[in-house]
Short mmCIF file of C-alpha atoms and ligand atoms in Angstrom, two decimals:
data_model
loop_
_atom_site.label_atom_id
_atom_site.label_comp_id
_atom_site.label_asym_id
_atom_site.label_seq_id
_atom_site.Cartn_x
_atom_site.Cartn_y
_atom_site.Cartn_z
CA MET A 1 0.01 -0.01 0.09
CA ARG A 2 1.47 3.06 -1.17
CA TYR A 3 -0.53 4.58 1.88
CA GLN A 4 -1.50 4.26 5.36
CA LEU A 5 -4.57 4.30 7.49
CA ASP A 6 -5.11 5.94 10.79
CA ALA A 7 -7.81 4.29 13.34
CA GLU A 8 -10.70 6.30 12.11
CA GLY A 9 -9.57 5.73 8.76
CA LYS A 10 -8.13 9.21 7.29
CA LYS A 11 -4.90 8.74 5.38
CA ARG A 12 -1.49 9.61 7.03
CA VAL A 13 0.49 12.00 6.03
CA THR A 14 3.71 13.63 7.58
CA VAL A 15 3.67 17.36 6.74
CA ILE A 16 6.38 19.57 7.41
CA ALA A 17 5.75 23.25 7.47
CA GLY A 18 9.94 23.81 6.27
CA ASP A 19 11.56 27.45 6.48
CA GLY A 20 10.79 30.79 5.40
CA ILE A 21 7.58 31.33 3.45
CA GLY A 22 6.76 27.24 3.91
CA PRO A 23 4.48 27.74 6.67
CA GLU A 24 2.46 30.23 4.79
CA VAL A 25 2.48 27.93 1.27
CA VAL A 26 1.73 24.90 3.54
CA ALA A 27 -0.92 25.76 5.57
CA ALA A 28 -2.45 27.10 1.87
CA THR A 29 -2.33 23.91 0.90
CA ARG A 30 -3.50 22.01 3.74
CA ALA A 31 -6.85 24.25 4.05
CA ILE A 32 -7.62 23.87 0.29
CA LEU A 33 -7.02 20.25 0.53
CA ASP A 34 -8.94 19.53 3.79
CA ALA A 35 -12.36 21.82 2.11
CA THR A 36 -12.42 19.12 -0.56
CA GLY A 37 -13.54 16.44 1.94
CA VAL A 38 -10.60 13.80 1.76
CA ARG A 39 -9.95 12.72 5.35
CA ILE A 40 -6.49 12.91 5.62
CA ALA A 41 -5.33 13.09 9.17
CA TRP A 42 -1.78 15.12 8.96
CA GLU A 43 0.96 14.35 11.51
CA GLU A 44 3.32 17.67 11.87
CA HIS A 45 6.91 16.63 11.78
CA GLU A 46 9.68 19.13 11.75
CA ALA A 47 13.11 19.87 9.44
CA GLY A 48 15.51 22.14 8.28
CA ALA A 49 16.63 25.81 10.10
CA GLU A 50 15.55 25.47 13.45
CA VAL A 51 16.76 21.46 13.39
CA PHE A 52 20.43 22.74 12.48
CA LYS A 53 21.01 25.56 15.15
CA ARG A 54 19.45 23.16 17.70
CA GLY A 55 22.72 21.31 16.74
CA LEU A 56 21.67 18.16 15.04
CA ALA A 57 23.65 18.20 11.76
CA SER A 58 21.46 16.31 9.51
CA GLY A 59 18.83 18.76 10.13
CA VAL A 60 16.35 15.94 10.17
CA PRO A 61 15.06 14.34 13.75
CA LYS A 62 14.44 10.80 13.77
CA GLU A 63 10.86 11.80 14.92
CA THR A 64 10.45 12.88 11.70
CA ILE A 65 12.39 10.41 10.21
CA ALA A 66 9.88 7.49 12.07
CA SER A 67 6.97 9.69 11.01
CA ILE A 68 7.82 9.51 6.93
CA LYS A 69 8.98 5.34 7.03
CA ASP A 70 5.72 4.81 9.21
CA THR A 71 2.99 7.02 7.18
CA ARG A 72 4.81 6.60 3.29
CA VAL A 73 3.81 10.24 1.87
CA ALA A 74 5.11 13.36 2.86
CA LEU A 75 4.60 16.99 2.13
CA LYS A 76 6.88 19.45 2.99
CA GLY A 77 7.59 22.82 2.71
CA PRO A 78 11.50 24.54 1.64
CA LEU A 79 14.16 23.66 3.93
CA GLU A 80 16.99 26.44 4.47
CA THR A 81 20.51 24.95 5.75
CA PRO A 82 21.34 27.96 7.96
CA VAL A 83 25.05 29.06 7.60
CA GLY A 84 27.43 27.71 9.72
CA PHE A 85 25.33 24.92 10.45
CA GLY A 86 25.63 21.70 9.05
CA GLU A 87 26.94 20.62 5.80
CA LYS A 88 25.07 18.62 3.76
CA SER A 89 21.05 20.09 2.75
CA ALA A 90 17.96 18.41 4.62
CA ASN A 91 16.14 18.37 1.50
CA VAL A 92 18.96 16.06 0.06
CA THR A 93 19.43 13.61 3.02
CA LEU A 94 15.40 12.77 3.21
CA ARG A 95 15.53 12.44 -1.19
CA LYS A 96 18.54 9.93 -0.36
CA LEU A 97 17.26 9.01 3.00
CA PHE A 98 14.06 7.31 1.35
CA GLU A 99 15.30 6.43 -1.85
CA THR A 100 13.01 8.73 -3.79
CA PHE A 101 14.90 7.93 -6.89
CA ALA A 102 12.88 10.08 -8.79
CA ASN A 103 11.79 13.67 -9.06
CA VAL A 104 8.71 14.65 -10.76
CA ARG A 105 8.00 18.23 -12.11
CA PRO A 106 5.25 19.46 -13.99
CA VAL A 107 5.10 22.49 -16.24
CA ARG A 108 2.00 24.48 -17.04
CA GLU A 109 0.97 27.22 -18.67
CA MET A 110 -1.47 28.74 -16.35
CA PRO A 111 -4.31 30.90 -17.41
CA ASN A 112 -3.81 34.97 -17.28
CA VAL A 113 -0.10 34.41 -15.75
CA LYS A 114 1.52 35.97 -19.12
CA THR A 115 4.81 35.33 -20.30
CA ARG A 116 6.45 34.85 -23.57
CA TYR A 117 5.54 31.99 -24.12
CA SER A 118 1.73 32.25 -23.57
CA GLY A 119 -0.04 30.43 -26.03
CA ALA A 120 2.87 28.37 -27.04
CA GLY A 121 1.16 25.54 -25.08
CA VAL A 122 3.70 24.10 -22.34
CA ASP A 123 2.51 21.51 -20.53
CA LEU A 124 5.49 19.03 -19.86
CA VAL A 125 6.63 17.14 -17.07
CA ILE A 126 10.39 16.71 -16.10
CA VAL A 127 11.04 13.26 -14.59
CA ARG A 128 14.57 13.88 -13.11
CA GLU A 129 16.58 10.79 -11.59
CA ASN A 130 17.12 12.01 -7.89
CA VAL A 131 20.29 10.13 -6.14
CA GLU A 132 22.69 9.37 -8.48
CA ASP A 133 24.82 10.77 -10.37
CA LEU A 134 27.08 14.27 -9.41
CA TYR A 135 24.56 13.90 -6.35
CA ALA A 136 26.13 11.20 -5.18
CA GLY A 137 28.27 13.64 -3.64
CA ILE A 138 31.63 11.51 -4.28
CA GLU A 139 34.13 14.40 -4.17
CA HIS A 140 37.82 14.46 -4.01
CA MET A 141 40.71 17.45 -4.17
CA GLN A 142 43.20 14.65 -5.84
CA THR A 143 46.58 17.35 -5.45
CA PRO A 144 45.81 20.34 -4.13
CA GLY A 145 45.27 22.30 -6.99
CA VAL A 146 42.74 19.86 -8.79
CA ALA A 147 39.47 18.78 -7.99
CA GLN A 148 37.28 15.64 -9.15
CA CYS A 149 33.41 14.69 -8.55
CA LEU A 150 32.24 10.89 -8.91
CA LYS A 151 29.19 10.93 -11.57
CA ILE A 152 27.69 7.29 -10.29
CA MET A 153 24.73 5.84 -12.77
CA SER A 154 23.59 2.29 -12.29
CA ARG A 155 21.63 0.17 -14.99
CA LYS A 156 19.64 -0.16 -12.23
CA GLY A 157 19.15 3.31 -11.51
CA CYS A 158 18.71 4.40 -15.21
CA GLU A 159 15.99 1.63 -15.44
CA LYS A 160 13.94 2.81 -12.54
CA ILE A 161 13.90 6.46 -13.79
CA VAL A 162 13.47 5.32 -17.13
CA ARG A 163 10.21 3.23 -16.41
CA VAL A 164 8.76 6.17 -14.13
CA ALA A 165 8.64 8.16 -17.00
CA PHE A 166 7.31 5.53 -19.32
CA GLU A 167 4.32 4.60 -16.88
CA LEU A 168 3.93 8.12 -15.96
CA ALA A 169 3.27 8.96 -19.49
CA ARG A 170 0.85 6.41 -19.58
CA ALA A 171 -1.33 7.12 -16.24
CA GLU A 172 -1.41 10.86 -18.19
CA GLY A 173 -2.06 9.53 -21.48
CA ARG A 174 0.86 11.56 -23.04
CA LYS A 175 1.91 10.40 -26.19
CA ARG A 176 6.09 11.29 -26.19
CA VAL A 177 8.52 10.66 -24.27
CA HIS A 178 12.03 11.84 -24.62
CA CYS A 179 15.59 10.97 -23.14
CA ALA A 180 17.40 14.18 -23.24
CA THR A 181 21.27 13.10 -21.68
CA LYS A 182 24.37 14.12 -23.16
CA ALA A 183 25.98 10.18 -24.60
CA ASN A 184 27.92 11.66 -26.84
CA ILE A 185 30.37 12.83 -24.43
CA MET A 186 30.07 10.57 -21.79
CA LYS A 187 29.28 6.99 -23.16
CA PHE A 188 29.30 5.03 -20.26
CA THR A 189 27.38 7.57 -17.59
CA GLU A 190 25.00 9.58 -19.49
CA GLY A 191 24.91 6.82 -22.13
CA LEU A 192 23.95 4.11 -19.60
CA LEU A 193 20.78 5.89 -19.70
CA LYS A 194 20.29 6.25 -23.17
CA LYS A 195 20.84 2.53 -23.97
CA THR A 196 18.78 1.92 -21.18
CA PHE A 197 16.01 4.17 -22.76
CA GLU A 198 16.39 2.23 -26.18
CA GLU A 199 16.10 -1.26 -24.90
CA ILE A 200 13.16 0.15 -22.71
CA ALA A 201 11.27 2.21 -24.98
CA PRO A 202 9.61 -0.74 -27.45
CA GLU A 203 7.53 -2.28 -24.10
CA TYR A 204 5.55 1.21 -24.45
CA PRO A 205 4.72 1.00 -28.29
CA GLU A 206 2.00 3.39 -27.76
CA LEU A 207 3.99 5.98 -27.07
CA GLU A 208 6.71 8.23 -29.07
CA ALA A 209 10.24 7.29 -27.77
CA SER A 210 13.09 9.67 -28.56
CA HIS A 211 16.51 10.82 -27.73
CA ILE A 212 17.91 14.16 -27.82
CA ILE A 213 21.10 15.57 -26.64
CA ILE A 214 20.44 17.47 -23.68
CA ASP A 215 21.90 21.11 -24.86
CA ASN A 216 19.75 21.13 -28.01
CA CYS A 217 16.81 19.61 -25.71
CA ALA A 218 17.11 22.85 -23.44
CA HIS A 219 17.96 24.80 -26.87
CA GLN A 220 14.21 23.24 -27.97
CA LEU A 221 12.23 23.78 -25.00
CA VAL A 222 13.14 27.50 -25.03
CA ARG A 223 12.47 27.55 -28.91
CA THR A 224 9.34 25.04 -29.30
CA PRO A 225 8.37 23.95 -26.21
CA SER A 226 5.30 22.44 -26.83
CA GLN A 227 7.07 19.47 -28.96
CA PHE A 228 7.80 18.18 -25.62
CA ASP A 229 5.56 15.92 -23.09
CA VAL A 230 7.30 13.72 -21.21
CA ILE A 231 11.88 14.53 -20.24
CA VAL A 232 13.69 11.64 -18.55
CA THR A 233 16.65 12.96 -17.22
CA SER A 234 20.02 12.40 -14.95
CA ASN A 235 20.16 14.24 -12.15
CA MET A 236 22.17 17.53 -13.02
CA ASN A 237 20.83 17.99 -16.06
CA GLY A 238 17.12 17.42 -14.59
CA ASP A 239 18.38 20.13 -12.34
CA ILE A 240 18.78 22.82 -14.47
CA LEU A 241 16.01 21.76 -17.42
CA SER A 242 13.80 21.82 -14.69
CA ASP A 243 14.04 25.52 -13.62
CA LEU A 244 14.52 26.41 -17.26
CA ALA A 245 11.32 24.75 -17.61
CA SER A 246 9.91 26.35 -14.51
CA GLY A 247 10.95 29.83 -15.88
CA LEU A 248 8.68 28.99 -19.47
CA ILE A 249 5.63 29.10 -17.34
CA GLY A 250 5.72 32.29 -14.66
CA GLY A 251 8.69 31.18 -12.56
CA LEU A 252 8.63 28.85 -9.76
CA GLY A 253 5.89 30.20 -7.93
CA PHE A 254 3.83 28.06 -10.25
CA ALA A 255 6.32 24.82 -10.46
CA PRO A 256 5.34 21.67 -8.15
CA GLY A 257 7.20 18.55 -7.64
CA ALA A 258 7.10 14.60 -6.16
CA ASN A 259 9.93 13.06 -4.82
CA LEU A 260 8.88 8.94 -5.70
CA GLY A 261 10.77 5.91 -4.47
CA ALA A 262 9.37 2.76 -4.23
CA ASP A 263 7.75 2.85 -0.78
CA ILE A 264 7.53 6.21 -0.40
CA ALA A 265 6.39 9.43 -1.82
CA ILE A 266 7.82 13.28 -0.56
CA PHE A 267 5.92 16.40 -2.46
CA GLU A 268 7.32 19.75 -2.77
CA ALA A 269 7.35 22.58 -4.78
CA VAL A 270 10.72 22.95 -6.64
CA HIS A 271 11.47 26.60 -5.15
CA GLY A 272 12.97 27.35 -2.09
CA SER A 273 11.92 29.42 1.23
CA ALA A 274 12.47 32.87 -0.39
CA PRO A 275 13.17 34.37 3.36
CA LYS A 276 12.46 38.14 2.02
CA TYR A 277 9.29 37.45 1.57
CA ALA A 278 8.95 35.02 5.15
CA GLY A 279 5.72 36.28 6.83
CA LYS A 280 3.90 38.51 4.84
CA ASN A 281 1.40 36.99 3.15
CA VAL A 282 2.35 37.70 -0.74
CA ILE A 283 3.73 34.83 -1.98
CA ASN A 284 2.34 32.36 -4.47
CA PRO A 285 1.35 29.41 -2.80
CA THR A 286 0.82 27.11 -6.24
CA ALA A 287 3.78 25.69 -6.15
CA VAL A 288 3.08 23.86 -3.26
CA LEU A 289 -1.06 23.43 -3.86
CA LEU A 290 -0.44 21.72 -7.11
CA SER A 291 2.28 19.39 -5.32
CA GLY A 292 -0.42 19.01 -3.12
CA VAL A 293 -2.68 17.69 -6.03
CA MET A 294 -0.36 15.17 -7.01
CA LEU A 295 -0.43 14.26 -3.46
CA LEU A 296 -4.23 13.58 -3.62
CA ARG A 297 -3.52 11.32 -6.65
CA HIS A 298 -1.22 9.00 -5.05
CA LEU A 299 -4.32 8.67 -2.04
CA ASP A 300 -6.48 7.50 -4.86
CA GLU A 301 -7.90 10.63 -4.42
CA PHE A 302 -8.70 11.26 -8.22
CA ALA A 303 -12.09 13.54 -7.99
CA ALA A 304 -10.43 15.68 -5.04
CA ALA A 305 -7.14 16.62 -7.18
CA ALA A 306 -9.21 17.20 -10.82
CA SER A 307 -11.65 19.52 -8.20
CA VAL A 308 -8.50 21.91 -6.91
CA GLU A 309 -6.77 21.71 -9.86
CA HIS A 310 -10.33 23.05 -11.84
CA ALA A 311 -10.56 25.36 -8.83
CA LEU A 312 -6.82 26.91 -9.45
CA LEU A 313 -7.22 27.36 -12.82
CA LEU A 314 -10.66 28.84 -12.34
CA THR A 315 -9.42 31.54 -9.77
CA LEU A 316 -6.69 32.32 -12.31
CA GLU A 317 -8.84 32.82 -14.81
CA GLN A 318 -10.86 35.26 -12.58
CA GLY A 319 -8.24 37.40 -12.53
CA VAL A 320 -7.00 36.32 -8.99
CA TYR A 321 -3.06 36.26 -8.28
CA THR A 322 -0.04 36.29 -5.89
CA ARG A 323 2.53 39.29 -6.40
CA ASP A 324 4.71 37.61 -8.44
CA VAL A 325 1.71 37.33 -11.11
CA ARG A 326 2.01 41.51 -11.22
CA PRO A 327 2.66 43.56 -8.12
CA GLU A 328 -0.47 45.39 -9.52
CA GLY A 329 -4.24 44.05 -8.52
CA SER A 330 -2.33 40.93 -6.37
CA VAL A 331 -4.03 39.97 -3.35
CA SER A 332 -2.70 38.55 -0.72
CA THR A 333 -1.69 34.07 0.17
CA THR A 334 -4.57 34.16 2.83
CA THR A 335 -6.96 36.19 -0.14
CA PHE A 336 -5.80 33.49 -2.88
CA THR A 337 -6.28 30.86 -0.91
CA GLU A 338 -9.93 31.44 0.08
CA ARG A 339 -10.69 31.93 -3.60
CA VAL A 340 -10.01 29.07 -4.37
CA ILE A 341 -11.36 27.46 -1.56
CA ALA A 342 -14.61 29.30 -2.87
CA ASN A 343 -13.93 27.93 -6.11
CA LEU A 344 -14.14 23.88 -5.39
CA GLY A 345 -16.77 22.44 -6.92
CA ARG A 346 -16.75 24.34 -10.06
CA LYS A 347 -14.84 24.27 -13.47
CA SER A 348 -12.92 26.07 -15.70
CA GLU A 349 -14.16 26.69 -19.55
CA GLN A 350 -11.08 27.12 -20.98
CA PHE A 351 -8.55 25.39 -19.69
CA GLN A 352 -8.79 21.01 -19.15
CA VAL A 353 -7.78 18.97 -16.42
CA ARG A 354 -5.95 15.84 -17.48
CA ASP A 355 -7.46 12.25 -16.78
CA TYR A 356 -5.50 10.81 -14.86
CA ARG A 357 -4.89 7.17 -13.78
CA PRO A 358 -3.08 5.66 -11.55
CA LEU A 359 0.61 5.86 -11.45
CA LEU A 360 2.12 2.50 -12.02
CA MET A 361 5.67 2.36 -9.83
CA ARG A 362 7.43 -0.75 -10.83
CA GLU A 363 9.12 -3.60 -8.25
CA PHE A 364 12.36 -4.07 -8.34
CA SER A 365 15.12 -6.71 -6.73
CA SER A 366 16.81 -5.20 -3.91
CA ASP A 367 20.01 -7.50 -4.88
CA PRO A 368 22.99 -4.34 -5.51
CA VAL A 369 24.13 -6.95 -8.48
CA PHE A 370 21.79 -5.67 -10.98
CA VAL A 371 24.18 -6.71 -14.77
CA ARG A 372 25.95 -9.76 -14.26
CA PRO A 373 28.76 -10.58 -16.99
CA GLU A 374 29.71 -14.02 -18.10
CA ARG A 375 33.42 -13.32 -19.10
CA ARG A 376 35.33 -9.92 -17.67
CA ARG A 377 39.08 -9.44 -18.17
CA THR A 378 41.39 -6.45 -16.98
CA ALA A 379 43.64 -5.39 -19.13
CA GLY A 380 45.23 -2.90 -17.24
CA ALA A 381 45.27 0.07 -15.08
CA ASP A 382 45.20 3.54 -14.95
CA LEU A 383 47.11 5.25 -12.40
CA PHE A 384 46.32 9.06 -11.33
CA LEU A 385 49.53 10.22 -10.55
CA GLU A 386 50.55 14.26 -8.96
CA SER A 387 53.66 15.31 -10.38
CA PRO A 388 55.11 18.54 -11.12
CA LEU A 389 57.01 17.11 -13.75
CA SER A 390 56.63 17.70 -17.64
CA PRO A 391 54.70 14.85 -19.67
CA GLY A 392 58.30 14.09 -21.40
CA ASP A 393 60.12 13.98 -18.22
CA LEU A 394 56.99 12.14 -16.41
CA GLY A 395 56.64 9.45 -19.25
CA ARG A 396 60.38 8.89 -19.52
CA SER A 397 60.47 7.92 -15.71
CA LEU A 398 57.37 5.56 -15.91
CA ASP A 399 58.82 4.08 -19.24
CA GLN A 400 61.85 3.30 -17.27
CA ILE A 401 59.85 2.18 -14.30
CA ALA A 402 57.71 -0.20 -16.02
CA GLU A 403 60.53 -1.90 -18.08
CA ALA A 404 61.04 -4.57 -15.67
CA THR A 405 56.91 -5.81 -15.44
CA PRO A 406 54.54 -7.32 -17.18
CA LEU A 407 52.62 -4.21 -17.93
CA ARG A 408 53.71 -1.45 -20.59
CA LEU A 409 53.13 2.44 -19.76
CA LYS A 410 50.22 2.85 -23.22
CA MET A 411 50.06 6.91 -22.34
CA ILE A 412 49.26 9.29 -20.16
CA SER A 413 46.64 12.26 -21.02
CA ASN A 414 46.44 15.20 -18.60
CA ARG A 415 42.48 15.87 -18.13
CA GLY A 416 41.47 13.68 -21.14
CA THR A 417 44.12 14.28 -23.31
CA LYS A 418 46.86 12.23 -24.64
CA VAL A 419 49.79 14.60 -23.83
CA TYR A 420 52.92 11.50 -24.12
CA SER A 421 54.26 10.21 -25.78
CA ASP A 422 53.34 13.60 -27.70
CA THR A 423 50.34 14.02 -30.12
CA GLY A 424 51.91 17.63 -30.83
CA ALA A 425 48.68 18.70 -28.76
CA MET A 426 48.73 22.54 -26.92
CA THR A 427 47.77 21.17 -23.78
CA ASP A 428 48.15 23.48 -20.65
CA CYS A 429 48.86 20.75 -18.36
CA VAL A 430 47.91 21.07 -14.39
CA ASP A 431 49.45 18.49 -11.96
CA GLN A 432 47.40 15.67 -11.75
CA TRP A 433 48.37 12.64 -14.88
CA ARG A 434 46.55 9.56 -15.71
CA CYS A 435 49.10 6.96 -16.56
CA ARG A 436 47.53 4.34 -18.33
CA PHE A 437 49.14 0.97 -17.93
CA VAL A 438 48.24 -1.97 -20.12
CA LEU A 439 49.40 -6.01 -19.84
CA ARG A 440 52.05 -6.52 -22.91
CA ASP A 441 50.46 -9.70 -23.55
CA GLY A 442 47.51 -8.06 -25.47
CA ASP A 443 44.99 -10.62 -24.39
CA GLY A 444 46.11 -11.58 -20.61
CA ASP A 445 44.26 -10.95 -17.80
CA LEU A 446 45.83 -8.43 -15.58
CA ASP A 447 46.17 -10.25 -11.76
CA ASP A 448 46.46 -8.05 -8.80
CA ALA A 449 50.27 -9.33 -7.58
CA PRO A 450 51.54 -7.40 -10.83
CA LEU A 451 49.37 -4.88 -10.29
CA PHE A 452 50.53 -4.04 -6.79
CA ASP A 453 54.39 -4.17 -7.95
CA LEU A 454 53.69 -1.82 -10.59
CA LEU A 455 52.35 0.55 -7.82
CA ARG A 456 54.67 -0.25 -5.40
CA ARG A 457 57.25 0.78 -7.80
CA VAL A 458 55.55 3.75 -9.30
CA ALA A 459 54.85 4.98 -5.33
CA ALA A 460 58.54 4.87 -4.87
CA ALA A 461 59.28 7.57 -7.37
CA HIS A 462 56.00 9.46 -7.61
CA ARG A 463 53.28 10.96 -5.82
CA TRP A 464 49.84 8.62 -6.38
CA MET A 465 46.82 8.84 -5.45
CA HIS A 466 43.93 6.96 -7.63
CA VAL A 467 43.68 3.58 -8.95
CA GLU A 468 41.33 2.34 -11.23
CA LYS A 469 41.11 -0.94 -13.72
CA LEU A 470 40.43 -1.36 -16.92
CA GLN A 471 37.84 -3.99 -17.11
CA GLU A 472 36.29 -5.19 -20.00
CA PHE A 473 32.51 -6.98 -19.94
CA ASP A 474 31.78 -9.65 -22.35
CA GLY A 475 34.42 -7.99 -24.51
CA GLN A 476 33.08 -4.62 -24.06
CA LEU A 477 35.50 -1.84 -22.98
CA GLY A 478 34.42 -0.54 -19.48
CA TYR A 479 36.81 2.23 -20.01
CA SER A 480 36.74 5.67 -22.42
CA ARG A 481 39.67 6.50 -24.59
CA ALA A 482 41.93 9.70 -24.26
CA GLN A 483 41.29 12.69 -26.48
CA GLY A 484 44.02 11.74 -29.05
CA GLU A 485 44.26 7.83 -27.44
CA ASP A 486 44.47 5.34 -30.49
P1 LIG B 1 13.91 30.49 -3.39
O1 LIG B 1 13.50 30.42 -2.68
O2 LIG B 1 13.09 29.23 -5.05
O3 LIG B 1 13.66 31.92 -4.36
C1 LIG B 1 14.07 32.73 -5.39
C2 LIG B 1 12.92 33.25 -5.64
O4 LIG B 1 12.01 33.29 -6.38
C3 LIG B 1 12.44 34.08 -4.66
O5 LIG B 1 13.10 35.88 -4.55
C4 LIG B 1 11.25 34.75 -5.38
O6 LIG B 1 11.67 35.93 -6.43
C5 LIG B 1 10.82 33.67 -6.01
N1 LIG B 1 9.73 32.77 -5.31
C6 LIG B 1 10.07 31.42 -5.47
N2 LIG B 1 9.30 30.80 -4.61
C7 LIG B 1 8.01 31.98 -4.99
C8 LIG B 1 6.24 31.73 -4.50
N3 LIG B 1 6.01 30.67 -3.76
N4 LIG B 1 5.88 33.12 -4.74
C9 LIG B 1 6.53 34.31 -5.35
N5 LIG B 1 7.94 34.25 -5.62
C10 LIG B 1 8.82 32.80 -5.36
O7 LIG B 1 15.67 30.32 -4.49
P2 LIG B 1 17.01 30.37 -3.17
O8 LIG B 1 16.65 32.43 -3.04
O9 LIG B 1 18.24 30.46 -3.54
O10 LIG B 1 16.90 29.60 -1.97
C11 LIG B 1 16.27 30.17 -0.82
C12 LIG B 1 16.85 29.27 0.67
O11 LIG B 1 15.76 28.00 0.16
C13 LIG B 1 18.17 28.20 -0.02
O12 LIG B 1 18.54 28.57 2.00
C14 LIG B 1 17.87 27.02 -0.49
O13 LIG B 1 18.79 26.48 0.11
C15 LIG B 1 16.76 26.64 0.20
N6 LIG B 1 15.88 26.07 -1.13
C16 LIG B 1 15.19 24.84 -0.37
C17 LIG B 1 14.99 24.37 -1.60
C18 LIG B 1 14.15 23.09 -1.34
O14 LIG B 1 13.48 23.08 0.21
N7 LIG B 1 13.52 21.94 -2.04
C19 LIG B 1 14.47 24.56 -2.86
C20 LIG B 1 15.69 25.44 -3.22
C21 LIG B 1 16.28 26.16 -2.50
P3 LIG B 1 12.01 37.54 -6.49
O15 LIG B 1 12.73 37.48 -5.73
O16 LIG B 1 11.86 37.41 -7.91
O17 LIG B 1 10.39 37.69 -6.54
#
């Protein structure tokens, strides 16, 4: 069951008011959702600034975690990480704690919200992978002046997000799914998402599936947004694209979101706590309200969800709006909320509400091993060194060191470009080098002993910080070539 009932049969939802404008937008949303007559038992818990200030480094108390684990559904206001308290964002902590791997962000033109795109037919959903990619947060200073962030993407993670995108398109009666990646440059990470998408697409024959390069996707979104229905993309790309998309329809005040996992769903607006507006009763509650509409559908309250959506569209159609739309003639947050409540049960004439069906979340095995190759081989290793030497001097030194071993230096690259042996490239080198050693026996399988021996010899002359094996799975290379490497 996606949600739990209390003793009176009410649907239990954990609610976190959040920081800044959070309490105002969450109160508005609760009032409207309650006015539909849906019986929700709100369980209030805290997270964010005040919790950090009390000295809890995660910003999320254990009672809040326990409540979400129990209810499985949360409505959340924006959370701040105050400067000087805690290192990690409480928002990211919540998403990761409950493995809410899909971030669903719908973007739709709203009545009377004039933008450059009014009339352009913007009505799309961005499905962003929510836990992997550069947001795994694995970063290192490899030398005092060179930083690295690991972009981790898994076949399992790609399959989960791709399935959510196709299932969401089905549930919302949409026609097209685009997969937006940078697979042309990052063939293994972004390429895995593209490959997975192309493998799964035939299971959804009624949906038009196409791949688009992420930069062109941004360009096309700005030129002709109506061509998009559902866009599935990786974490970092989705973060940027979804903010761009919310800019097409009048800004963050109108951009809702849901963080969906296999067991838990957390609904929240895309926007933050906008502290300068806190307590002023001027901000737009629409983004959290539309997140609340998504929450109602998650609770199988489809009629109530449609009723709130109609009431909101009608309210805007009647020319009732908050300050972010236009300061002149705007109303307060509370007046806007009252007008939406007054419109419950009435329908917008011009704007349609989709006929939503339940979103099917596929179950995945919790076995960490998702792909099992029949064959694997290690062809060599990349040793990452810190050195002030020139490429030529470093290369000659490593050539000499490897002479007495089963490995030979194949090449050295600097920030991905081959610099040894010399290719004539005009590379401005830094002190971090990737030194690629391969077995002299081209078909051999490298054991750990010769690799440790090589590392010991290299470490006697140079400073090293990282080793990566060059693996092949079922005959496919599991590593990229450097720019200029043959
Ligand atoms: P923000 O809070 O989203 O606010 C940026 C601007 O967007 C506001 O100044 C305002 O624009 C507009 N805006 C946002 N929400 C609005 C609403 N409901 N109605 C009308 N206008 C709205 O971004 P930020 O100032 O960068 O971040 C503030 C804090 O929020 C930070 O601590 C950040 O870490 C946190 N944050 C939390 C979340 C989350 O909880 N998921 C997400 C993002 C940021 P104008 O100034 O043009 O009026």
